[in-house]
Structures are given as structure tokens and as C-alpha cells.
PDB file of C-alpha atoms in Angstrom:
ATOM      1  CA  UNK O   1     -64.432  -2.653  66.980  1.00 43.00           C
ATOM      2  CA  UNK O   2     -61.817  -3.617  64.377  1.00 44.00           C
ATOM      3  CA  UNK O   3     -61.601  -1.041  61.174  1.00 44.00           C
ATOM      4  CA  UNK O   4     -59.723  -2.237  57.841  1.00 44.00           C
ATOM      5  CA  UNK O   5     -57.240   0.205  56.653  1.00 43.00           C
ATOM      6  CA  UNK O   6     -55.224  -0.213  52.607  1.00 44.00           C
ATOM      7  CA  UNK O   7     -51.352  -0.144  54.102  1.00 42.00           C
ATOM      8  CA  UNK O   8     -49.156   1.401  51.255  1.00 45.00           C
ATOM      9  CA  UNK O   9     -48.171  -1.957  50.257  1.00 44.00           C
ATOM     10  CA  UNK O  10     -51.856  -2.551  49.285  1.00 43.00           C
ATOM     11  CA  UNK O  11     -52.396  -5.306  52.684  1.00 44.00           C
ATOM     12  CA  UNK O  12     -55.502  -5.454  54.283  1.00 43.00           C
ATOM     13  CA  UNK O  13     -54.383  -3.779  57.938  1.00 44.00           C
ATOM     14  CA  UNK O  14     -56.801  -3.681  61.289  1.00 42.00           C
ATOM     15  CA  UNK O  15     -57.202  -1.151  63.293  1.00 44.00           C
ATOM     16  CA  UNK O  16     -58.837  -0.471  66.606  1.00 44.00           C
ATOM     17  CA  UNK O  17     -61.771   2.377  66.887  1.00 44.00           C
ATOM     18  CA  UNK O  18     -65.426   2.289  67.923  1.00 48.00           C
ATOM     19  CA  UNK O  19     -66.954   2.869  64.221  1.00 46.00           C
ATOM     20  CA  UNK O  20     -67.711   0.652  61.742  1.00 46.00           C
ATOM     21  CA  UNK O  21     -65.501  -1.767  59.402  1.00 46.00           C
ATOM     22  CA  UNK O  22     -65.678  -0.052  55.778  1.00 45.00           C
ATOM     23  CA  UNK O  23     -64.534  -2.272  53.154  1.00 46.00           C
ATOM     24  CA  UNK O  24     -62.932  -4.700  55.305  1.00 44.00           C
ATOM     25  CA  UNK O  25     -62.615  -7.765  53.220  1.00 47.00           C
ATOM     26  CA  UNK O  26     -61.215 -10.594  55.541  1.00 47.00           C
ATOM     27  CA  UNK O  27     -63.460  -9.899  58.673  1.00 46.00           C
ATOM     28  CA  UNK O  28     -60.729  -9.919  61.263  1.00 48.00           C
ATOM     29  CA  UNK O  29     -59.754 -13.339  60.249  1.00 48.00           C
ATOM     30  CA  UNK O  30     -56.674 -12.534  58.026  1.00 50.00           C
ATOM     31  CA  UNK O  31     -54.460 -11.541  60.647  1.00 52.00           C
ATOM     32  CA  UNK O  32     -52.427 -14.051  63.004  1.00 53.00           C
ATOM     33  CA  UNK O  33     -49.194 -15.901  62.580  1.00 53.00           C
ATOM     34  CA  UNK O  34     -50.071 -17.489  58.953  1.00 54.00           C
ATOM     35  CA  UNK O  35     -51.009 -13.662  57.729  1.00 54.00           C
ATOM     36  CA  UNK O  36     -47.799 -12.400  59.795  1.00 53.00           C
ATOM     37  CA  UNK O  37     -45.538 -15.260  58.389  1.00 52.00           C
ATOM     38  CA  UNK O  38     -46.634 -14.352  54.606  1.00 55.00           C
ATOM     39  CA  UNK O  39     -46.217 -10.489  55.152  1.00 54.00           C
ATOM     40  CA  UNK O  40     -42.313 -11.012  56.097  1.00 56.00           C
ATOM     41  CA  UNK O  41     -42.025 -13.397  53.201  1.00 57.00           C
ATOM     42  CA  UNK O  42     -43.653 -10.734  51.194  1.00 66.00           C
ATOM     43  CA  UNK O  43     -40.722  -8.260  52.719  1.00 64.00           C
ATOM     44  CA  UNK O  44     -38.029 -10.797  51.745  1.00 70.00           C
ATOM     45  CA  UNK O  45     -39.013 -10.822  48.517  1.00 74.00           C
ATOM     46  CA  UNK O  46     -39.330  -7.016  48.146  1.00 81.00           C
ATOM     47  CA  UNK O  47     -35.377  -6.718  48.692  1.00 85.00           C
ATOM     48  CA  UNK O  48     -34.811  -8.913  45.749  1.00 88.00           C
ATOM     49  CA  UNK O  49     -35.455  -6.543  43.204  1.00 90.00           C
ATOM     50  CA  UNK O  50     -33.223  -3.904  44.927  1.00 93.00           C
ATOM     51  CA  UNK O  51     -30.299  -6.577  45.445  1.00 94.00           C
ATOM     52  CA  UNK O  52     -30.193  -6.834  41.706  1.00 95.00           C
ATOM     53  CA  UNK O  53     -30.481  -3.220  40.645  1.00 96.00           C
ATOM     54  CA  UNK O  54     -27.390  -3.076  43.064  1.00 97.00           C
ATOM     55  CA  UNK O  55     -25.370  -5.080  41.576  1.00 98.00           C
ATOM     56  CA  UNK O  56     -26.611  -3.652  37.844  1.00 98.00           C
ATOM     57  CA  UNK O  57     -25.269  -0.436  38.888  1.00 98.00           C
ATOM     58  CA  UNK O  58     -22.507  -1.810  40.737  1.00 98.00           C
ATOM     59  CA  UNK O  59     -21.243  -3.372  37.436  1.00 98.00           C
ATOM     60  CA  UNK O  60     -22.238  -0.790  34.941  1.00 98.00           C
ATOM     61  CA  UNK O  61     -20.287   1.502  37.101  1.00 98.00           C
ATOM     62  CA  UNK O  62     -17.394  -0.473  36.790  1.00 97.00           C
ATOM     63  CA  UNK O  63     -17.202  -1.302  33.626  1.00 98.00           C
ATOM     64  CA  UNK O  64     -18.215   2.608  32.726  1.00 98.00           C
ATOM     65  CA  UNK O  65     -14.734   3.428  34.778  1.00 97.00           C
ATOM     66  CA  UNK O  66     -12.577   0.841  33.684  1.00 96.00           C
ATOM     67  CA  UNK O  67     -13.624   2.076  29.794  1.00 98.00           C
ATOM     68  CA  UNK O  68     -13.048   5.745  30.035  1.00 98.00           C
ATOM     69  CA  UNK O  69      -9.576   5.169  31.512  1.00 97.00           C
ATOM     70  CA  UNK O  70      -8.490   2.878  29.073  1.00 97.00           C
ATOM     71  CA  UNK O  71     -10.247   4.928  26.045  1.00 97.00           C
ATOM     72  CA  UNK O  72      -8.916   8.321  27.120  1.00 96.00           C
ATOM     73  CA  UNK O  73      -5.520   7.350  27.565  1.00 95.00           C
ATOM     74  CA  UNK O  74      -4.343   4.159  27.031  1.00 95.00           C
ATOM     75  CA  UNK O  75      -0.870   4.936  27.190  1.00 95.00           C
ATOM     76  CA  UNK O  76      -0.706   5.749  30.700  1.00 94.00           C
ATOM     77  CA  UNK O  77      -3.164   3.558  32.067  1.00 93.00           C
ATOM     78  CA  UNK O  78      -0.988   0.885  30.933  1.00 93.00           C
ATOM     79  CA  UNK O  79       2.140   2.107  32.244  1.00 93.00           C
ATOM     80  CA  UNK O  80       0.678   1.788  35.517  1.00 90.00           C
ATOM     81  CA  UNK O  81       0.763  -1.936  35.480  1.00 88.00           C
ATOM     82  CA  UNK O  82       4.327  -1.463  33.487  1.00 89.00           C
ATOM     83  CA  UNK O  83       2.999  -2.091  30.279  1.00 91.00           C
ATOM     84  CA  UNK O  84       4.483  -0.287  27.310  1.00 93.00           C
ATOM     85  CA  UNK O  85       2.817   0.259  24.128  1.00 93.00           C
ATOM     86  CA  UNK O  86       4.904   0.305  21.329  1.00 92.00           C
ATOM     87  CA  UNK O  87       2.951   1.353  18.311  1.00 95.00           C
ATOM     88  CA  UNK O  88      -0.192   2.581  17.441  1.00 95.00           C
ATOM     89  CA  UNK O  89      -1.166  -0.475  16.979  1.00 96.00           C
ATOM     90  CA  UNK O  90      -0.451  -1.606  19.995  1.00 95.00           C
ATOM     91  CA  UNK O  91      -2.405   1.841  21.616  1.00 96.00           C
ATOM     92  CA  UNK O  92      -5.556   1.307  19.387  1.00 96.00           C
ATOM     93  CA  UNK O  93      -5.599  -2.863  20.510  1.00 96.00           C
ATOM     94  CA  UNK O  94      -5.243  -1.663  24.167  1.00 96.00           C
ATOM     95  CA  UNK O  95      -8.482   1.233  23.527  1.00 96.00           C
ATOM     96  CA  UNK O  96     -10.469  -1.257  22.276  1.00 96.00           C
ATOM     97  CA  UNK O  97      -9.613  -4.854  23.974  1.00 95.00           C
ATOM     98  CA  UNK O  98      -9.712  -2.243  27.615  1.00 95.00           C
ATOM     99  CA  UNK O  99     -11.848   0.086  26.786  1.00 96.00           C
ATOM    100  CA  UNK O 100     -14.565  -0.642  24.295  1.00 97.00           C
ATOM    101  CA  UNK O 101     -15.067  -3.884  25.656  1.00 97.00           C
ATOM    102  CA  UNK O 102     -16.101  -2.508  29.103  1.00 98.00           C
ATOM    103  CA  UNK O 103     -17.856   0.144  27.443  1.00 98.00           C
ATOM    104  CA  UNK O 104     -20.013  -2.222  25.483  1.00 98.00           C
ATOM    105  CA  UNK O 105     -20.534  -4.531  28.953  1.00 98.00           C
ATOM    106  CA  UNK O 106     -21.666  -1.247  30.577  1.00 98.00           C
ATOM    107  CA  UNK O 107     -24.161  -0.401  28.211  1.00 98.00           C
ATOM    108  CA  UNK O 108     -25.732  -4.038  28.263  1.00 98.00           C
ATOM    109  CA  UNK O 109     -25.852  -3.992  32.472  1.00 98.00           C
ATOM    110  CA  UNK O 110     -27.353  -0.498  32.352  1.00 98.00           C
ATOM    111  CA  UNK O 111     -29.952  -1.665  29.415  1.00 98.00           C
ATOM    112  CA  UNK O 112     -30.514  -4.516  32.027  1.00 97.00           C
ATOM    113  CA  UNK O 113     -31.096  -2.237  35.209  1.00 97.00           C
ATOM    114  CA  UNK O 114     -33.281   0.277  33.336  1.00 97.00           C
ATOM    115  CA  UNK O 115     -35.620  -3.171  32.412  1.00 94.00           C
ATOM    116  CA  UNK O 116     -37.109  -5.141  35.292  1.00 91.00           C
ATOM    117  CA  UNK O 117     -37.077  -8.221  32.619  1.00 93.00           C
ATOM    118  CA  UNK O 118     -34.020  -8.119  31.805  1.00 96.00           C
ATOM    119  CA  UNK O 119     -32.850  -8.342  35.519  1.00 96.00           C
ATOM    120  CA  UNK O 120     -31.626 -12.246  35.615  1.00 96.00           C
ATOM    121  CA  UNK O 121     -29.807 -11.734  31.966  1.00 97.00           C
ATOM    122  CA  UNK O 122     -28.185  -8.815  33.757  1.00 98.00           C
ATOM    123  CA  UNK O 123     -26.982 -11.307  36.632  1.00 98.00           C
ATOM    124  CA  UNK O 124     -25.740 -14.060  34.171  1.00 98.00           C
ATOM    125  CA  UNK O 125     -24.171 -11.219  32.202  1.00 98.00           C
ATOM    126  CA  UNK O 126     -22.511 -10.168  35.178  1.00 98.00           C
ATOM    127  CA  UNK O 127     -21.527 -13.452  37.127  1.00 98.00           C
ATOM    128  CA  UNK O 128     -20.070 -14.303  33.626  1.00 98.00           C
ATOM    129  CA  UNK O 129     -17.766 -11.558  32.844  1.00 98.00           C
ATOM    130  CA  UNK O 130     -16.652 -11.168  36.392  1.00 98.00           C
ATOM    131  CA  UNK O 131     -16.105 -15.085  37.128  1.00 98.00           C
ATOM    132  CA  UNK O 132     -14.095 -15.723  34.245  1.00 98.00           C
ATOM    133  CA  UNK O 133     -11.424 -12.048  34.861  1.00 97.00           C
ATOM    134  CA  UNK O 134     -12.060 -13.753  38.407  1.00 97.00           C
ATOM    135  CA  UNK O 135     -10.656 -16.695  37.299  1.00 98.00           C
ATOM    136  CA  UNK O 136      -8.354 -15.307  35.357  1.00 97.00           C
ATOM    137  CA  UNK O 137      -6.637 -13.254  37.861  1.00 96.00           C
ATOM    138  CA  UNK O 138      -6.311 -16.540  40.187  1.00 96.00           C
ATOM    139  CA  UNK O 139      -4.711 -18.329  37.355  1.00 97.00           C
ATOM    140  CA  UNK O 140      -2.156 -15.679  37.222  1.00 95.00           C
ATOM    141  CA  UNK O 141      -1.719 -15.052  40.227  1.00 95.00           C
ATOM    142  CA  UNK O 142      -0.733 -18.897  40.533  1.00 96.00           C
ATOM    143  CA  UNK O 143       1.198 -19.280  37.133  1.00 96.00           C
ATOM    144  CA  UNK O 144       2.644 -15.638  37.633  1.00 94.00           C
ATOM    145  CA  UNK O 145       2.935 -15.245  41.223  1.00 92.00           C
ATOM    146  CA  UNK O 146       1.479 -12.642  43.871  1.00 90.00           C
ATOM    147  CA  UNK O 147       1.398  -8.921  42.913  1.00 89.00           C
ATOM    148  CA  UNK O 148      -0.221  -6.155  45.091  1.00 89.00           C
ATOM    149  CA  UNK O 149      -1.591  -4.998  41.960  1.00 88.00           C
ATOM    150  CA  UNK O 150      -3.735  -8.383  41.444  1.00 90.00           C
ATOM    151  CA  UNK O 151      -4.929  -8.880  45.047  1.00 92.00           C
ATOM    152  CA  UNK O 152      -6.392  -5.332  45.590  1.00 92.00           C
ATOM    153  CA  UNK O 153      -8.598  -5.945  42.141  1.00 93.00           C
ATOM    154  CA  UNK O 154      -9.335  -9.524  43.105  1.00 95.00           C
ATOM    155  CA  UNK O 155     -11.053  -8.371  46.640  1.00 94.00           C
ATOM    156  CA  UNK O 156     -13.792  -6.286  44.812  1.00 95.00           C
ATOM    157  CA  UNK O 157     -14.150  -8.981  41.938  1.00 97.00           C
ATOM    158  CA  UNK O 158     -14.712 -11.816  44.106  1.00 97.00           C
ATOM    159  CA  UNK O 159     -17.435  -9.371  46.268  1.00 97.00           C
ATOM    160  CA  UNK O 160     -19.135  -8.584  42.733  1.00 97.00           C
ATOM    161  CA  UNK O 161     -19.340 -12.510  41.855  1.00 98.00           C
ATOM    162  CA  UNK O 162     -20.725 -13.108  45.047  1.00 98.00           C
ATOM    163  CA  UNK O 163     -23.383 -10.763  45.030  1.00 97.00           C
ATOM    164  CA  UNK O 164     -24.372 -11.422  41.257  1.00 97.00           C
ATOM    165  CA  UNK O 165     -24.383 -14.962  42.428  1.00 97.00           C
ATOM    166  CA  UNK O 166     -26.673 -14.732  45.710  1.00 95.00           C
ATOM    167  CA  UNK O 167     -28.650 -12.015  43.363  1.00 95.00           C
ATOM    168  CA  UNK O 168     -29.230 -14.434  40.583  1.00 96.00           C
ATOM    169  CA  UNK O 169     -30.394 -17.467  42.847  1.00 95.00           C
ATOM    170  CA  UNK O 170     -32.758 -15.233  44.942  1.00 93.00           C
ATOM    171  CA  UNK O 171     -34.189 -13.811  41.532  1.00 93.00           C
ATOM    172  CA  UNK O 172     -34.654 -17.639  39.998  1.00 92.00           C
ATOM    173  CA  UNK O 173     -36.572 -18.246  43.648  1.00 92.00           C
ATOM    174  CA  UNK O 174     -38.965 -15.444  43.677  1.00 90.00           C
ATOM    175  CA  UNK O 175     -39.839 -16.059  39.891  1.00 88.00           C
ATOM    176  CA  UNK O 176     -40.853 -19.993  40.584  1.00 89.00           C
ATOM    177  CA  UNK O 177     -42.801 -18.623  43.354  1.00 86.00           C
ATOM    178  CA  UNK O 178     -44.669 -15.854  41.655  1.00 83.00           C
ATOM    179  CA  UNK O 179     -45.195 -19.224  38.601  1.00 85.00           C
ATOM    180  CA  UNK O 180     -46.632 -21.463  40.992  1.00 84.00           C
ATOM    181  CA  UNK O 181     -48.470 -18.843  42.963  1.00 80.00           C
ATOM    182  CA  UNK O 182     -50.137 -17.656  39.344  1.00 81.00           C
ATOM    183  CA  UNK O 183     -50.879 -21.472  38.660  1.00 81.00           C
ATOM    184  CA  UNK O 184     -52.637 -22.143  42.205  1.00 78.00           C
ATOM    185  CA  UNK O 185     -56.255 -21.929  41.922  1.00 68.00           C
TER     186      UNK O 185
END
């Protein structure tokens, strides 16, 4: 005899023992392939949510890095790439066009990781920023020419905008279905 046991995920499991069925709501007709087919789509969908915290952090990391080094010093963070900064001007314009910028896009992907709601703004916030420096870095690297410099950054950009991308489809799909599953009598 078949006994119904809650699996952590809250499905209806069976179970074989010789006592009776407590609480066992689908009578032993819930399970077979169409039961089976909607538990792994029920998996798939689980990953979502963790495919988009990943890139949330991925991002807020990022942009976290990218601000400290250009807010605690400018100066040499910019030599690096043979810039020189010839006034303080031209050291408080690099703090805040490097720095506080990514500072401020860090703060709004970790407000959007921290807020289940606020995951797909998160993805368009991200796809955004990092397809248009994407962008940007292929337009100089075609007006400009190749530098080493360009195509080790470009590598992890293009990864980023891929999984932002693949994130924010798979997060548009699972919210139409949960819609028309809550509008299904």
C-alpha cells in the first residue's frame, strides 16, 4: 500500500509500506509522466531565481571594484591605461565619472538582489549599462584599433551581457507562466 509523504518542496510524494495513506490527497493518481513532466518544469523554473541573483551579485561586485579603485586613487588607476591627469580638476572628473558612477550602479544592483521584485529591473539595469560600455569598447576597438588592455575587459563584459540577457528572458517566461497559471480556473 501506497503512503503520501510532504517532499520539502511541498509535492505530494508516494511511498511504499503496508499502513495506511494519511492525508494523501491525489489517491495514487498524481504520479506518472504528466506529474513527472511538471515536477522538472517546476525544477527549471527554480534555477531562475538563482540565475538572476548571480548575475545581481556578479554586477554589484563589479561595479563595487571598479568604484573603489577609481575613488581611492584616481591618479594611478589612470596611469595604468596611460592616462595622465593634469589638474584637480581633471582628478575629481575622473573620481566621479569612474568611480561614483559605478558606485551608484552598485548600490541600485544590490537594492535589486536584496528585492525579489526588483529582479527583472536589476537585469535591464544590468544588460543596459554593460551593452552600451560593451558597445563602446567594440567601437573603439574598431575606430582605435586592438589593445590587450580592451580585449581582456571585453571577454568578461560580453559573458555579463549574456547572462543578464538569458537571465532577463527566462525571468519574463516564468512570470507569464505564474500570470496565466493564476488566471486558469
Amino acid at each position: 500500500m501506497a503512503r503520501c509523504l510532504a517532499a520539502p518542496s511541498g509535492d505530494a510524494v508516494e511511498r511504499e509500506s503496508s499502513g495506511p495513506r494519511y492525508g494523501c490527497a491525489h489517491a495514487g493518481s498524481g504520479v506518472g509522466p504528466k506529474r513527472q513532466e511538471r515536477t522538472t518544469v517546476d525544477i527549471k523554473w527554480r534555477v531562475v531565481p538563482w540565475l538572476s541573483r548571480f548575475v545581481l551579485l556578479a554586477a554589484t561586485i563589479i561595479f563595487s571594484l571598479i568604484a573603489v579603485k577609481y575613488l581611492t586613487n584616481p591618479v594611478a588607476t589612470a596611469a595604468a591605461f596611460k592616462i595622465s591627469l593634469g589638474s584637480p580638476a581633471a582628478v575629481t572628473n575622473m573620481r566621479v565619472g569612474f568611480g561614483a558612477f559605478p558606485l551608484g550602479f552598485a548600490l541600485i544592483t544590490l537594492g535589486c538582489l536584496v528585492s525579489a521584485r526588483r529582479h527583472l529591473a536589476g537585469l535591464w539595469f544590468v544588460m543596459t549599462i554593460i551593452g552600451a560600455a560593451t558597445a563602446g569598447r567594440i567601437l573603439g576597438i574598431v575606430v582605435d584599433g586592438p589593445a590587450h588592455e580592451s580585449f581582456a575587459v571585453l571577454r568578461p563584459e560580453v559573458v555579463l551581457l549574456t547572462l543578464s540577457s538569458v537571465g532577463l528572458v527566462l525571468e519574463v517566461r516564468q512570470r507569464r507562466q505564474r500570470l496565466s497559471a493564476e488566471a486558469r480556473p
